[in-house]
Coordinates of C-alpha atoms in Angstrom, one line a residue:
X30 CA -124.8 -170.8 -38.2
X31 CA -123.0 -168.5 -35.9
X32 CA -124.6 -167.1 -32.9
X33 CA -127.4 -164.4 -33.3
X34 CA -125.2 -160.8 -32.2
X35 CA -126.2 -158.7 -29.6
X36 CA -126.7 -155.4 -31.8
X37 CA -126.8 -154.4 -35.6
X38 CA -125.9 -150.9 -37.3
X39 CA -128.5 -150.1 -40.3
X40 CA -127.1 -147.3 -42.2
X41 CA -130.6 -146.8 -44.0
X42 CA -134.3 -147.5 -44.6
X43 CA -135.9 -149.2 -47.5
X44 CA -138.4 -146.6 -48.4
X45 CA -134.9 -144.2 -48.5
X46 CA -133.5 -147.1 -50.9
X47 CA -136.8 -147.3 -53.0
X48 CA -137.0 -143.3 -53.4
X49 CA -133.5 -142.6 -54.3
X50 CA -133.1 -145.1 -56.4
X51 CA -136.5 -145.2 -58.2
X52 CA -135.2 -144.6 -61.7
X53 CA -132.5 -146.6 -61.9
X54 CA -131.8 -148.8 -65.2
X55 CA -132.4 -152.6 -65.4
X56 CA -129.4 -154.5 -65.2
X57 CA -127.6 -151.7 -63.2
X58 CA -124.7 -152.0 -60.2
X59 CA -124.1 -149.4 -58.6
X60 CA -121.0 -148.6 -56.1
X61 CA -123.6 -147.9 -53.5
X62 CA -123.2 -150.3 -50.4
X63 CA -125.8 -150.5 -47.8
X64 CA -126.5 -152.2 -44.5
X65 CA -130.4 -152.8 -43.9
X66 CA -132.2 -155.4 -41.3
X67 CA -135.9 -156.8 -41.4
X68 CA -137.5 -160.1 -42.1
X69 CA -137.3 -162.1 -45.0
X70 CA -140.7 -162.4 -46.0
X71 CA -140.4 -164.7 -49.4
X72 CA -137.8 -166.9 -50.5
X73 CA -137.4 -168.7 -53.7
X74 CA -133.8 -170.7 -54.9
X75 CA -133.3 -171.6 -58.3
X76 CA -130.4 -173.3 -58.1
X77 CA -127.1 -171.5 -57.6
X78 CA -129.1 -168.5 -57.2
X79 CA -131.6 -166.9 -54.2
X80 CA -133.8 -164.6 -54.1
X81 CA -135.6 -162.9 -50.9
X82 CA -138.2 -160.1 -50.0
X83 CA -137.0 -158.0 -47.0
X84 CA -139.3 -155.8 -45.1
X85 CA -138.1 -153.4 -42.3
X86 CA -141.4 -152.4 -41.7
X87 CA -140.9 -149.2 -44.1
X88 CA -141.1 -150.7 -46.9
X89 CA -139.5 -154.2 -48.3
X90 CA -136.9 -154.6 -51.1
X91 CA -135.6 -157.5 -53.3
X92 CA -132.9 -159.6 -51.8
X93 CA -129.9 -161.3 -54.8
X94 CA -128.3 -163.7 -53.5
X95 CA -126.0 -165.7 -56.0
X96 CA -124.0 -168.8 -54.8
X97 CA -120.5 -167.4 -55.8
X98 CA -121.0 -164.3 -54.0
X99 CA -123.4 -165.0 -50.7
X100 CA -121.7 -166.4 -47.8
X101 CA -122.9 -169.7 -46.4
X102 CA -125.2 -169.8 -49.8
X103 CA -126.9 -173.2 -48.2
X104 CA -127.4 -171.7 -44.8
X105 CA -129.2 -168.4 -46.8
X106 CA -131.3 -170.8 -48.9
X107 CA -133.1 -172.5 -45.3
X108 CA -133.9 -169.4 -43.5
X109 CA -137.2 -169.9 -42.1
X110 CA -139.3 -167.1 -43.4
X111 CA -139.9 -164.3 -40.7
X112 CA -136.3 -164.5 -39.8
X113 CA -134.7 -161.7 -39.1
X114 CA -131.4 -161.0 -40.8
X115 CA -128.9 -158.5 -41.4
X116 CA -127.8 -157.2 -44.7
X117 CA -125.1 -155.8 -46.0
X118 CA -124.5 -155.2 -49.9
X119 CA -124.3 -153.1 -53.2
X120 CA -127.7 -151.1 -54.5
X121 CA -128.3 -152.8 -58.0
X122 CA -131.1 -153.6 -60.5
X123 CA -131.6 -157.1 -61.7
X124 CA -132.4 -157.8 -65.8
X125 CA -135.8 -156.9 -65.4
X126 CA -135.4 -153.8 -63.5
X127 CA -136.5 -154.6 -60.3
X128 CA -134.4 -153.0 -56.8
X129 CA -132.3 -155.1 -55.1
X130 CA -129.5 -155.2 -52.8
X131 CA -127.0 -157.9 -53.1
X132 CA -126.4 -160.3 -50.1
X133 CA -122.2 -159.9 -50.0
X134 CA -123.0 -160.4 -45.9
X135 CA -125.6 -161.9 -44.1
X136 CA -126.5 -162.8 -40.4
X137 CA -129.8 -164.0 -38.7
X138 CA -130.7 -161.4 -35.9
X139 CA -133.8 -163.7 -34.6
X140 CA -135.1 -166.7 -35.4
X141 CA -139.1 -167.4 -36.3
X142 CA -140.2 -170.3 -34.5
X143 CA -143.7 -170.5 -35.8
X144 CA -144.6 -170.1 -39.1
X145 CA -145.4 -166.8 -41.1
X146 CA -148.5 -166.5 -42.5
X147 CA -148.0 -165.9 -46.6
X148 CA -147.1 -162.0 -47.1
X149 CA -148.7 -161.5 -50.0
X150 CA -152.3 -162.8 -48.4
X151 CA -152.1 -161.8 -44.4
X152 CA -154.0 -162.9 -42.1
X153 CA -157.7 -163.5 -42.9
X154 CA -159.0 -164.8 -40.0
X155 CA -159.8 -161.3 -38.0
X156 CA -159.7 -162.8 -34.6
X157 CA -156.2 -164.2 -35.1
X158 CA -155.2 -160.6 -36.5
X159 CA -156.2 -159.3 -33.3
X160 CA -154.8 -161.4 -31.0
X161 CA -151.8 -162.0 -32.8
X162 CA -150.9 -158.1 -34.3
X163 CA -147.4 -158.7 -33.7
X164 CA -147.8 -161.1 -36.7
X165 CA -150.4 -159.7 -38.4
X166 CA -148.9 -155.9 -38.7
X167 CA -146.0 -157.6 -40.6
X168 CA -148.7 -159.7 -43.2
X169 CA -151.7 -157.3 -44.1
X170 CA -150.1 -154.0 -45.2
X171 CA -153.4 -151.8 -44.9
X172 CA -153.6 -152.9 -40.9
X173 CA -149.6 -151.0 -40.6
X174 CA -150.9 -148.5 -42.5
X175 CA -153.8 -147.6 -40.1
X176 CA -151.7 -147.5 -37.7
X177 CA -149.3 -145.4 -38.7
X178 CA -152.3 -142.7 -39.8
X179 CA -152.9 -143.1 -36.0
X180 CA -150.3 -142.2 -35.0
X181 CA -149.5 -139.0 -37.0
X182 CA -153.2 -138.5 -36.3
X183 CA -151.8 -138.4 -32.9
X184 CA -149.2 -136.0 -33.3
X185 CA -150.7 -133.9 -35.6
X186 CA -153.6 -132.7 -33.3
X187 CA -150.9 -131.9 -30.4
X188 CA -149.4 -129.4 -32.5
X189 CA -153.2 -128.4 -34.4
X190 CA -153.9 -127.5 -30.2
X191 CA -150.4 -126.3 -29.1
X192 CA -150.0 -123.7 -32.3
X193 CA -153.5 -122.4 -30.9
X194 CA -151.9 -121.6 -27.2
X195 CA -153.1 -124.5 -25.7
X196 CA -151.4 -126.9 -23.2
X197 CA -151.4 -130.3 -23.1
X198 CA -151.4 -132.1 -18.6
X199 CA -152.4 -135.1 -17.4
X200 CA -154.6 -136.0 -15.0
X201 CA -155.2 -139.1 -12.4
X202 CA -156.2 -141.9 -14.2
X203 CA -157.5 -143.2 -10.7
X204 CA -160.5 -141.1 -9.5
X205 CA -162.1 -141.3 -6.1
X206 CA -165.8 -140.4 -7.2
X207 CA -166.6 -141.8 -10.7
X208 CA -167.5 -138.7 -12.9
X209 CA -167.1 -136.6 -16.7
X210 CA -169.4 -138.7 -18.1
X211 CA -172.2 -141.2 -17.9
X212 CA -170.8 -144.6 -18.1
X213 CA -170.3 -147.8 -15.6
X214 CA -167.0 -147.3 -14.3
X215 CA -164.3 -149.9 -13.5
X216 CA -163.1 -150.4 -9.5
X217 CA -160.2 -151.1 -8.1
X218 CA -158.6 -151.0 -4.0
X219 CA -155.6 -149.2 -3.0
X220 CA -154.4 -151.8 -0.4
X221 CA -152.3 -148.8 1.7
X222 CA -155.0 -146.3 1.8
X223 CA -157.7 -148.9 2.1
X224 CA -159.7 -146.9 -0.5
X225 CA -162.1 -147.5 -3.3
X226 CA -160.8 -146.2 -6.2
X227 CA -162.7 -145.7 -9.9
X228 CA -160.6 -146.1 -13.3
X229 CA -161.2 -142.5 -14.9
X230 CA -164.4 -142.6 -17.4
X231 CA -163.6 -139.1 -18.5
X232 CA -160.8 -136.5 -17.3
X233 CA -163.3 -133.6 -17.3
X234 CA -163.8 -132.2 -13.9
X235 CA -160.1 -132.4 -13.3
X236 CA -159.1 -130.6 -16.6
X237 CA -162.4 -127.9 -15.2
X238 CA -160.9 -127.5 -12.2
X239 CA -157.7 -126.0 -14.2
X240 CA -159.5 -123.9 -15.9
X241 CA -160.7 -122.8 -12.3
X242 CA -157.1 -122.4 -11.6
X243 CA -156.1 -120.2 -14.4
X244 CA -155.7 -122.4 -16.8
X245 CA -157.4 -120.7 -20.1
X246 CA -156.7 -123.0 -22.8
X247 CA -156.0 -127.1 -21.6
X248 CA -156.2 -130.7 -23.4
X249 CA -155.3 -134.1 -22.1
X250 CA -154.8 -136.9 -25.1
X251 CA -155.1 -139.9 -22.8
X252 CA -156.5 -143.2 -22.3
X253 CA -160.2 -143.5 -20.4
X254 CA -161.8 -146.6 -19.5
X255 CA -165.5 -147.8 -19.0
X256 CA -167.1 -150.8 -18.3
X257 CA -169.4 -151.2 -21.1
X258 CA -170.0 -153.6 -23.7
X259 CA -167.7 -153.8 -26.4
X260 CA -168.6 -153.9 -30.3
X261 CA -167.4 -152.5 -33.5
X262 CA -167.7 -148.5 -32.1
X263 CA -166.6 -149.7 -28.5
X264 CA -163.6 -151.2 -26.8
X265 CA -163.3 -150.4 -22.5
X266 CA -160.4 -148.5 -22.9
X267 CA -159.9 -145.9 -25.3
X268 CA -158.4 -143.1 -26.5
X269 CA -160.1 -139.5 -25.8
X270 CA -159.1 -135.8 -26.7
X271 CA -160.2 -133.5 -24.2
X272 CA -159.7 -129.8 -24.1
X273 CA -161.3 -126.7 -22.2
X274 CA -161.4 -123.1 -23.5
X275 CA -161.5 -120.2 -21.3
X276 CA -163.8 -117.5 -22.3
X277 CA -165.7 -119.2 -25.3
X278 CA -168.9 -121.2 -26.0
X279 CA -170.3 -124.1 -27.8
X280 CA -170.3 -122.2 -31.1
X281 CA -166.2 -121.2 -30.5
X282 CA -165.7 -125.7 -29.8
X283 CA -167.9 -126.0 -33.1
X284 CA -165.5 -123.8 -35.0
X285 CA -162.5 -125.8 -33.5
X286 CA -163.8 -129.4 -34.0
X287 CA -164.7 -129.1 -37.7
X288 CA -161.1 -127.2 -38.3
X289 CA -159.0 -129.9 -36.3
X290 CA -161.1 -132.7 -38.2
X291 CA -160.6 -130.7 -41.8
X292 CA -157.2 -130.7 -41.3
X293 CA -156.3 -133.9 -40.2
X294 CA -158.2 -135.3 -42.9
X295 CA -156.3 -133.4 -45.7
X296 CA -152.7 -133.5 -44.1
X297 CA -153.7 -137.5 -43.6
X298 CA -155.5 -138.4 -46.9
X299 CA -154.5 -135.2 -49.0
X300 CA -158.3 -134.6 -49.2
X301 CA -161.4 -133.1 -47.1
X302 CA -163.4 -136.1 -48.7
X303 CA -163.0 -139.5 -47.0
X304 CA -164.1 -142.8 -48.2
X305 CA -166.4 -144.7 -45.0
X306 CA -167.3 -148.1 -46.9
X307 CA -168.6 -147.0 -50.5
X308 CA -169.7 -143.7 -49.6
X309 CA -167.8 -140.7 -49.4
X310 CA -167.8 -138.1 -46.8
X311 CA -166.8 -134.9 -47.2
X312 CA -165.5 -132.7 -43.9
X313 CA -165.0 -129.6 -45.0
X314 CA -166.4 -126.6 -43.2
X315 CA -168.9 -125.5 -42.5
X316 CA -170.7 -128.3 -40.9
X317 CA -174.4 -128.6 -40.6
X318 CA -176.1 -127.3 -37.3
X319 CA -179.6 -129.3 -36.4
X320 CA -181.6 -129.5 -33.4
X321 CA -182.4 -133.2 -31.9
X322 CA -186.2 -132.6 -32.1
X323 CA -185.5 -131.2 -35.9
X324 CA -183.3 -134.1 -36.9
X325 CA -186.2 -136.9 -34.9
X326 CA -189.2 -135.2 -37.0
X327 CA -187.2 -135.2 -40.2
X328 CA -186.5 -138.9 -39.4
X329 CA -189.8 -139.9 -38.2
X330 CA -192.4 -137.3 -38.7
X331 CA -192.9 -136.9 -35.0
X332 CA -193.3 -133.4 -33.7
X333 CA -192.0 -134.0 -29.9
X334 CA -191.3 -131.6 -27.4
X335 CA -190.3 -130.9 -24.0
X336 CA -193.4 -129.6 -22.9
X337 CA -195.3 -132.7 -23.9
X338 CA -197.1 -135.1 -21.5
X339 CA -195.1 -137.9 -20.1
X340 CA -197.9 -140.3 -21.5
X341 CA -197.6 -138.9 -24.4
X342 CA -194.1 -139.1 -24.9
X343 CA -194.0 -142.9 -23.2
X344 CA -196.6 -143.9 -26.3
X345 CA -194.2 -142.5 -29.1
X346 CA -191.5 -144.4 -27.1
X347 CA -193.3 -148.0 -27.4
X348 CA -194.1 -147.1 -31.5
X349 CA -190.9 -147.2 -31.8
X350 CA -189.9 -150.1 -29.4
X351 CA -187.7 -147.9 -27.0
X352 CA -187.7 -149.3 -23.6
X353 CA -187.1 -146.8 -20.5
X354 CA -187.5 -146.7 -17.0
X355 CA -190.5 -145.5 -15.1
X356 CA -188.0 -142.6 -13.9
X357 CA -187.3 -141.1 -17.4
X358 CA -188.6 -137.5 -17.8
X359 CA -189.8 -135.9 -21.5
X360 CA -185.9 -134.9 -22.2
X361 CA -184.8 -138.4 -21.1
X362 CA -186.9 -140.1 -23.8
X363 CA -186.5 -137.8 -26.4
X364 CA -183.2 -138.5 -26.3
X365 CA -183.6 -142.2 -26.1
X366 CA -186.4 -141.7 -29.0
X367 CA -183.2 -139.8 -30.8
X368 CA -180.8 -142.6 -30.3
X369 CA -183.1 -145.4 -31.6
X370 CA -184.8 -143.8 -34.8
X371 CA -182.5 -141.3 -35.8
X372 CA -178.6 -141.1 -34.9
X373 CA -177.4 -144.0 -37.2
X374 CA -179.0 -142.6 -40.3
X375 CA -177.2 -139.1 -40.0
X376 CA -174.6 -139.4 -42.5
X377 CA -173.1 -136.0 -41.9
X378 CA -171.1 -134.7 -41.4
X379 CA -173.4 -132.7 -38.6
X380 CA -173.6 -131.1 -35.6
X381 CA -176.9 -132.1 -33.1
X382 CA -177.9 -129.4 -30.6
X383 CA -179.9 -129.1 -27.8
X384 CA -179.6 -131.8 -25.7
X385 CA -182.5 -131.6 -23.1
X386 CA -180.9 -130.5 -19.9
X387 CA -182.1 -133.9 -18.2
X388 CA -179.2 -135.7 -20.3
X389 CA -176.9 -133.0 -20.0
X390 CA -175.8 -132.6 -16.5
X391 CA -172.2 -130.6 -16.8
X392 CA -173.7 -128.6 -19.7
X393 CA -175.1 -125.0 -19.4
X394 CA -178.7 -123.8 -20.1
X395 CA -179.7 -122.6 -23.6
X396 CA -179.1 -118.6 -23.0
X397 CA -182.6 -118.6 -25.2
X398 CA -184.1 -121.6 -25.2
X399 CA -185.4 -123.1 -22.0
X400 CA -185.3 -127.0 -21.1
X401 CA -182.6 -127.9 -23.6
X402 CA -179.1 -126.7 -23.0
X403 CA -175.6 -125.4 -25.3
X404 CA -174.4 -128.7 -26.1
X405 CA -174.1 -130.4 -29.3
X406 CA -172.4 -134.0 -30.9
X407 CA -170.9 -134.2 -34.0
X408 CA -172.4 -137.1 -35.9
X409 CA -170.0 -138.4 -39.2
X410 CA -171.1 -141.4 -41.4
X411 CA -173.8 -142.9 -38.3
X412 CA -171.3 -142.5 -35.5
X413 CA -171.0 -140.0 -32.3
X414 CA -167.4 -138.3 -32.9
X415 CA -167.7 -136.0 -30.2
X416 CA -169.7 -134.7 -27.2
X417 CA -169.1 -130.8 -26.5
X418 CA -170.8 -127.8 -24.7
X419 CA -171.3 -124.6 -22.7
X420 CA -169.7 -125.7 -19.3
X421 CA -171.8 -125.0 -16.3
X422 CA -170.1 -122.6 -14.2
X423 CA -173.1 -122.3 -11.7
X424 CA -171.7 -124.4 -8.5
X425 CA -175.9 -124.3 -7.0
X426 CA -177.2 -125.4 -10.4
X427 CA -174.4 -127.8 -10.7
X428 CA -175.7 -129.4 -7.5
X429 CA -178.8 -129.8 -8.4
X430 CA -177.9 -131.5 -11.7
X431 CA -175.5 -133.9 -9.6
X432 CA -178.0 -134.4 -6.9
X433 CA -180.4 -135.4 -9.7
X434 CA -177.9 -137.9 -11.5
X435 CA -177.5 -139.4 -7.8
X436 CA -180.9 -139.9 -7.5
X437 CA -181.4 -141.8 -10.7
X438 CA -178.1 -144.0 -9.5
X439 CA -180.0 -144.7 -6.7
X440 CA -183.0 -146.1 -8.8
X441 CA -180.5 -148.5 -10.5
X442 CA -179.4 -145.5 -13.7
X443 CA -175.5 -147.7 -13.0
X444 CA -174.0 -145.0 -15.8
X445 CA -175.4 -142.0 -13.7
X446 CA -172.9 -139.4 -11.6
X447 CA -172.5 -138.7 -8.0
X448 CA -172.1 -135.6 -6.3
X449 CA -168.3 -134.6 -6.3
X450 CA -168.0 -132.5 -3.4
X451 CA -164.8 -130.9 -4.5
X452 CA -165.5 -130.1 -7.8
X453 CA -168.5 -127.9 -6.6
X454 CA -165.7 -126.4 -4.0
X455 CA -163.8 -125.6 -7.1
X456 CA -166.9 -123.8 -8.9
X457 CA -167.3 -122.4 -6.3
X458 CA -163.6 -120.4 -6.5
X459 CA -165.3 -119.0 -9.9
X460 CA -165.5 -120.6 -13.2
X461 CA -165.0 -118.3 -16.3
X462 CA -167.4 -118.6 -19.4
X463 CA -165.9 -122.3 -20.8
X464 CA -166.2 -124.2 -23.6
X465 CA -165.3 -127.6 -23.6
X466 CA -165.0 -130.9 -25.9
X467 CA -164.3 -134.5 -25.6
X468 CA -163.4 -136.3 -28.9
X469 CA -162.9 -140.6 -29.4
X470 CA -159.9 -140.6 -31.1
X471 CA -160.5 -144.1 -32.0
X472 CA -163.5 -143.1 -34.0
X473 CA -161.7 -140.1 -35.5
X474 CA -159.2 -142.6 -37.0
X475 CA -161.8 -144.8 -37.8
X476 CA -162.7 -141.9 -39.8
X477 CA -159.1 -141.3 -41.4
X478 CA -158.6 -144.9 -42.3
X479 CA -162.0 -145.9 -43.6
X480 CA -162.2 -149.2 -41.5
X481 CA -165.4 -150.2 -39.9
X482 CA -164.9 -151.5 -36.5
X483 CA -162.7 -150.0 -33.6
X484 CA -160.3 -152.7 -33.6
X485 CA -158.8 -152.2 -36.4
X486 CA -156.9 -149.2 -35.0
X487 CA -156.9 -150.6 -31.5
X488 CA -153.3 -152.1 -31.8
X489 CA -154.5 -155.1 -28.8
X490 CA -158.4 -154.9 -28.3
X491 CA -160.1 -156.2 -25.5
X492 CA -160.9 -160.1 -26.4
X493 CA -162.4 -163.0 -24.7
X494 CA -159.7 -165.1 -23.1
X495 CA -158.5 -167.6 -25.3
X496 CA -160.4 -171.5 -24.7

């Protein structure tokens, strides 16, 4: 065989091939000729004729290769499948009506040195898959697919957000105070500064202090990374959606969230009603509004409330096997109380409110309500989608709140905040009324694609070495 060239000129896609010439007759050559690349993903010779299956990752398309006709016909026949191979040849239908192009040129682009798994089967060991998705995106057709949701999913909430006025920035990925959130952060060292750094667990107090700065409507699309465990609704790194909206509340984010996720879903699956393992779930607006302490009694019968007795509150806790720290207030263990008994059975889609202000240090006070504060998570088939709110503009509350969340760092809380001295500066310039929203896109195309675990639209999860 010749040498493998340095470049190749496709004149067209498959899928192009497949839609134009859909209708064409059996037994039909036309005086189209075409120039397509991919790998040859089936073979079969019977005798002084070949056949292939070519897929350029749009679609794939019958290969005819007859003896007479195909150059180096024996050479053709021994391709090793997953090769990659140039194509050039006439648009035609064989006897039994099925698309092909026939091989009138041929070269092999790349070689396959390991084997392909079988096309038609794809990989069905899932740790494989996700160690090896340069193979496996070419073998199981509904893992490409996911991914390609993804991505429009991607580019289809950039322009949801930018037709709405607002703009997308980015912010350091590298943070000198861990903050945004409460999660375990990753460390690192900048030798030439001689400085502790933190990998970014959220890009929230930088994307605030734009809105300190003028900026009235902002979102960053970006990658965030904490050290947690990892499981089927967690990888370290992940994708997260964050926005801030000058001059609106939790109620205008509400609006926004179950709009964005309405129209993704029917842009994406051509439907408001998604399929999440054999049950459907239907988006469309309006979503349901429910208090935590609603949604726990409706779940358990328990009447709790912020105003009970710590005792009290500690005893529902052990009913239900919740552990907690000696340092938890009433707010702290209602929401732990929440998390244990009642968030996985929410079907949804729904939107949970009042989040005691204990657990919700960026988030501003209920306006009526005292103790809890304007916050809310959208819950959809048993998962946290998002975590919104009110922003606290108040720089002396919003010590307080931070000097709290150090405290309970300091009694071993590793997920708690610090105080970030600059971002109370900042407040301290003036805040507007904010409303502002953090989405896990991963979860949202978990959503979109109907799989059950994170890394099957993680395109390389985060996996034990290999022994």
């Amino acid at each position: 065989m010749t040498p493998t060239p340095y470049r190749f000129d496709p004149d067209t896609k498959i899928d192009n091939l497949i839609e134009e010439f859909q209708n064409l007759e059996p037994g039909t050559e036309t005086d189209r000729v075409v120039t397509v690349a991919g790998r040859l993903m089936l073979r079969r010779v019977q005798g002084k004729l070949a056949f292939g299956t070519l897929d350029d990752a749009s679609s794939r398309i019958q290969l005819f290769a007859p003896s007479k006709s195909t150059p180096e016909f024996d050479d053709f026949c021994s391709l090793n499948l997953g090769d990659w191979i140039g194509i050039t040849g006439v648009v035609m239908t064989t006897r039994r009506g099925e698309l092909s192009i026939r091989v009138d040129q041929w070269v092999r682009l790349a070689e396959a040195r390991r084997p392909f798994p079988d096309k038609w089967h794809g990989i069905t060991d899932t740790d494989t898959r996700y160690r090896q998705r340069y193979v496996d995106l070419w073998v199981t057709p509904e893992s490409r697919n996911a991914f390609m949701i993804r991505s429009k999913m991607m580019s289809l909430t950039r322009r949801f957000l930018e037709e709405r006025g607002f703009i997308e920035v980015e912010t350091p990925i590298f943070h000198p105070i861990p903050g945004g959130a409460n999660a375990r952060p990753f460390t690192t060292h900048h030798n030439a500064l001689d400085l502790e750094l933190y990998m970014r667990v959220a890009p929230e107090l930088y994307l605030k202090r734009l809105t300190v700065a003028g900026f009235d409507k902002v979102f960053e699309l970006g990658r965030v990374f904490r050290n947690e465990g990892v499981s089927t609704r967690h990888n370290p790194e992940f994708s997260m959606l964050e926005l801030y909206q000058a001059y609106a509340d939790y109620e205008d984010i509400m609006n926004l969230v179950e709009e964005l996720v309405e129209y993704l879903a029917i842009e994406l699956t051509g439907s408001t009603v998604l399929h999440f393992g054999d049950k459907p779930l239907d988006v469309a607006r309006p979503w349901r509004r429910a208090s935590m302490i609603e949604l726990i009694k409706e779940a358990t019968g328990e009447a709790l409330s912020l105003e009970m007795p710590i005792e009290e509150i500690r005893k529902v806790a052990d009913n239900y096997g919740v552990p907690y720290r000696e340092s938890y207030g009433v707010g702290k263990l209602v929401l732990e109380i929440y998390e244990k008994t009642t968030e996985a059975n929410l079907w949804g889609p729904i939107y949970v409110t009042e989040h005691p202000s204990e657990v919700s240090p960026l988030a501003r006070e209920h306006r009526d309500k005292p103790g809890v504060t304007e916050r809310f998570e959208a819950i959809l088939a048993g998962r946290e989608l998002c975590n919104a709110f009110s922003e606290l503009t108040d720089p002396d509350e919003q010590r307080k709140r931070f000097e709290s969340q150090a405290a309970q760092k300091a009694d071993g809380d590793d997920e708690a905040m610090t105080v970030d001295e600059d971002y109370l500066r900042a407040l301290e310039y003036g805040m507007p009324p904010t409303g502002g929203l953090g989405i896990g896109m991963d979860r949202l195309a978990m959503l979109l694609t109907g799989v059950g675990t994170i890394r099957d639209v993680v395109l390389f999860p985060t996996l034990r070495p290999e022994k």
